[in-house]
């Protein structure tokens, strides 16, 4: 997931962050916008920076991981819509 919440309940995304900014956030606590449980920042060399639940979480949005191709597709669609004057919401949690 590309969206999480911080301790103040504010939505956080990593898409507009540099690698250095992402690295500085590594120890910051983040929370799932859906189930409000702790999520972890993942920012390696292989995948786009994103947030993930612990492996045994029971959140509906944690049921399966998103592949690199899926994450990249979300980013590309989001950018494409913004370029055309739309105001897309990156991820929607009900």
Coordinates of N, CA and C in Angstrom, one line a residue:
X1 N 0.8 -1.2 0.0 CA 0.0 0.0 0.0 C 0.9 1.2 0.0
X2 N 0.4 2.3 -0.7 CA 1.2 3.5 -0.7 C 0.7 4.6 0.3
X3 N -0.4 4.3 1.0 CA -0.9 5.3 1.9 C -0.9 4.7 3.3
X4 N -0.5 5.5 4.3 CA -0.7 5.1 5.7 C -1.1 6.3 6.5
X5 N -1.2 6.1 7.8 CA -1.5 7.3 8.6 C -0.3 7.4 9.6
X6 N 0.0 8.6 10.1 CA 1.0 8.8 11.1 C 0.3 8.8 12.5
X7 N 1.0 9.1 13.5 CA 0.5 9.1 14.9 C -0.6 10.1 15.1
X8 N -0.6 11.2 14.3 CA -1.6 12.2 14.4 C -2.9 11.9 13.6
X9 N -2.8 10.8 12.8 CA -4.0 10.4 12.0 C -4.0 11.0 10.6
X10 N -2.8 11.7 10.3 CA -2.7 12.3 8.9 C -2.3 11.2 7.9
X11 N -2.9 11.3 6.7 CA -2.5 10.4 5.6 C -1.1 10.8 5.1
X12 N -0.3 9.7 4.9 CA 1.1 9.8 4.4 C 1.2 9.0 3.2
X13 N 1.9 9.5 2.2 CA 2.3 8.8 1.0 C 3.7 8.9 0.8
X14 N 4.3 7.9 0.1 CA 5.8 8.0 -0.2 C 6.1 8.4 -1.6
X15 N 5.1 8.5 -2.4 CA 5.3 8.8 -3.9 C 6.0 10.1 -4.2
X16 N 5.8 11.1 -3.3 CA 6.5 12.3 -3.6 C 7.7 12.6 -2.8
X17 N 8.3 11.5 -2.2 CA 9.4 11.5 -1.3 C 10.7 11.1 -2.1
X18 N 11.8 11.8 -1.8 CA 13.1 11.3 -2.3 C 13.5 10.1 -1.5
X19 N 14.5 9.4 -2.0 CA 15.1 8.2 -1.2 C 15.6 8.7 0.2
X20 N 16.2 9.8 0.2 CA 16.7 10.3 1.5 C 15.5 10.6 2.5
X21 N 14.5 11.2 2.0 CA 13.3 11.5 2.9 C 12.7 10.2 3.3
X22 N 12.6 9.2 2.5 CA 12.0 7.9 2.9 C 12.9 7.3 3.9
X23 N 14.2 7.3 3.8 CA 15.1 6.7 4.7 C 15.0 7.4 6.1
X24 N 14.8 8.7 6.2 CA 14.6 9.4 7.4 C 13.3 8.9 8.2
X25 N 12.4 8.4 7.4 CA 11.1 8.0 8.0 C 11.1 6.5 8.5
X26 N 12.2 5.8 8.3 CA 12.2 4.4 8.6 C 11.7 4.0 10.1
X27 N 12.1 4.8 11.0 CA 11.7 4.5 12.4 C 10.4 5.1 12.9
X28 N 9.8 5.8 12.0 CA 8.5 6.5 12.3 C 7.4 5.5 12.4
X29 N 6.5 5.5 13.4 CA 5.4 4.6 13.4 C 4.3 5.0 12.4
X30 N 3.8 4.0 11.6 CA 2.8 4.2 10.7 C 1.7 3.2 10.9
X31 N 0.4 3.6 10.5 CA -0.7 2.8 10.8 C -1.6 2.6 9.6
X32 N -2.2 1.5 9.5 CA -3.1 1.1 8.3 C -4.3 2.0 8.4
X33 N -4.7 2.7 7.2 CA -5.9 3.5 7.2 C -7.2 2.7 7.3
X34 N -7.1 1.4 7.1 CA -8.3 0.5 7.2 C -8.5 0.0 8.6
X35 N -7.6 -0.8 9.1 CA -7.7 -1.5 10.4 C -7.0 -0.7 11.5
X36 N -6.2 0.3 11.2 CA -5.5 1.1 12.2 C -4.4 0.4 13.0
X37 N -4.1 -0.8 12.5 CA -2.9 -1.6 13.1 C -1.6 -1.0 12.5
X38 N -0.5 -1.3 13.1 CA 0.8 -0.9 12.7 C 1.2 -1.5 11.4
X39 N 1.7 -0.7 10.5 CA 2.3 -1.1 9.2 C 3.7 -0.7 9.2
X40 N 4.5 -1.3 8.3 CA 5.9 -1.0 8.3 C 6.3 -0.5 6.9
X41 N 7.2 0.4 7.0 CA 7.8 1.0 5.8 C 8.8 0.0 5.1
X42 N 8.5 -0.2 3.9 CA 9.4 -1.1 3.1 C 10.0 -0.3 2.0
X43 N 11.3 -0.2 1.9 CA 12.0 0.6 0.9 C 13.3 0.0 0.6
X44 N 13.3 -1.0 -0.3 CA 14.5 -1.7 -0.7 C 15.0 -1.2 -2.0
X45 N 15.8 -2.0 -2.6 CA 16.3 -1.7 -4.0 C 15.4 -2.3 -5.0
X46 N 14.6 -3.3 -4.7 CA 13.8 -3.9 -5.8 C 12.4 -3.4 -6.0
X47 N 11.8 -3.0 -4.9 CA 10.4 -2.5 -5.1 C 10.3 -1.0 -4.8
X48 N 9.2 -0.4 -5.2 CA 8.9 0.9 -4.9 C 8.6 1.0 -3.4
X49 N 9.0 2.1 -2.7 CA 8.7 2.3 -1.3 C 7.2 2.2 -1.0
X50 N 6.9 1.4 0.0 CA 5.5 1.2 0.3 C 5.3 0.7 1.8
X51 N 4.1 0.6 2.2 CA 3.8 0.2 3.6 C 3.2 -1.3 3.5
X52 N 3.5 -2.0 4.6 CA 3.0 -3.4 4.6 C 2.7 -3.8 6.0
X53 N 1.6 -4.6 6.2 CA 1.3 -5.2 7.5 C 2.3 -6.3 7.9
X54 N 2.3 -6.6 9.1 CA 3.0 -7.8 9.6 C 2.4 -9.0 8.9
X55 N 3.1 -10.1 8.7 CA 2.6 -11.3 8.0 C 1.3 -11.9 8.5
X56 N 1.1 -11.8 9.8 CA -0.1 -12.5 10.4 C -1.3 -11.5 10.6
X57 N -1.3 -10.4 10.1 CA -2.4 -9.4 10.3 C -3.7 -9.9 9.6
X58 N -4.8 -9.6 10.2 CA -6.1 -10.0 9.6 C -6.9 -8.9 8.9
X59 N -6.2 -7.8 8.6 CA -6.9 -6.7 7.8 C -7.3 -7.2 6.4
X60 N -8.4 -6.7 6.0 CA -8.9 -7.1 4.6 C -7.9 -6.7 3.6
X61 N -7.2 -5.6 3.8 CA -6.2 -5.1 2.8 C -4.9 -5.8 2.9
X62 N -4.7 -6.6 3.9 CA -3.4 -7.3 4.1 C -3.5 -8.8 3.6
X63 N -4.6 -9.1 2.9 CA -4.7 -10.5 2.6 C -3.7 -11.0 1.6
X64 N -3.3 -10.2 0.7 CA -2.2 -10.6 -0.3 C -1.3 -9.4 -0.6
X65 N -0.1 -9.7 -0.8 CA 0.9 -8.6 -1.1 C 0.7 -8.1 -2.6
X66 N 1.1 -6.9 -2.8 CA 1.0 -6.4 -4.2 C 2.4 -6.6 -4.9
X67 N 2.3 -7.1 -6.1 CA 3.6 -7.3 -6.8 C 4.1 -6.0 -7.2
X68 N 5.4 -6.0 -7.6 CA 6.0 -4.8 -8.1 C 5.3 -4.2 -9.3
X69 N 4.8 -5.1 -10.2 CA 4.1 -4.7 -11.4 C 2.7 -4.0 -11.0
X70 N 2.1 -4.5 -10.0 CA 0.8 -4.0 -9.5 C 1.1 -2.6 -8.9
X71 N 2.1 -2.5 -8.0 CA 2.5 -1.2 -7.4 C 2.8 -0.1 -8.5
X72 N 3.6 -0.5 -9.5 CA 4.0 0.4 -10.6 C 2.8 0.8 -11.4
X73 N 1.8 -0.1 -11.6 CA 0.6 0.2 -12.4 C -0.2 1.2 -11.6
X74 N -0.3 1.1 -10.3 CA -1.1 2.1 -9.5 C -0.4 3.5 -9.7
X75 N 0.9 3.5 -9.6 CA 1.6 4.8 -9.7 C 1.4 5.4 -11.1
X76 N 1.5 4.6 -12.1 CA 1.3 5.1 -13.5 C -0.1 5.6 -13.8
X77 N -1.1 4.9 -13.3 CA -2.5 5.3 -13.5 C -2.7 6.6 -12.7
X78 N -2.2 6.7 -11.5 CA -2.4 7.9 -10.7 C -1.8 9.1 -11.4
X79 N -0.6 8.9 -11.9 CA 0.1 10.0 -12.6 C -0.6 10.4 -13.9
X80 N -1.1 9.4 -14.6 CA -1.8 9.7 -15.9 C -3.1 10.5 -15.7
X81 N -3.8 10.1 -14.6 CA -5.0 10.9 -14.3 C -4.7 12.3 -13.9
X82 N -3.7 12.5 -13.0 CA -3.3 13.8 -12.6 C -2.9 14.7 -13.8
X83 N -2.1 14.1 -14.7 CA -1.7 14.9 -15.9 C -2.9 15.4 -16.7
X84 N -4.0 14.7 -16.6 CA -5.2 15.1 -17.4 C -6.2 16.0 -16.6
X85 N -5.7 16.5 -15.5 CA -6.5 17.4 -14.7 C -7.5 16.8 -13.7
X86 N -7.4 15.5 -13.5 CA -8.3 14.8 -12.6 C -7.6 14.9 -11.2
X87 N -8.4 14.6 -10.2 CA -7.9 14.6 -8.8 C -8.1 13.2 -8.2
X88 N -7.3 12.2 -8.7 CA -7.5 10.8 -8.2 C -7.1 10.7 -6.8
X89 N -7.7 9.7 -6.1 CA -7.2 9.4 -4.8 C -6.4 8.1 -4.9
X90 N -5.2 8.1 -4.5 CA -4.3 7.0 -4.7 C -4.9 5.6 -4.2
X91 N -5.3 5.6 -3.0 CA -5.9 4.4 -2.5 C -7.1 4.8 -1.6
X92 N -8.2 4.1 -1.8 CA -9.4 4.4 -1.1 C -9.7 3.3 -0.1
X93 N -10.0 3.6 1.1 CA -10.3 2.6 2.2 C -11.7 2.9 2.7
X94 N -12.5 1.8 2.7 CA -13.9 1.9 3.1 C -14.1 1.3 4.5

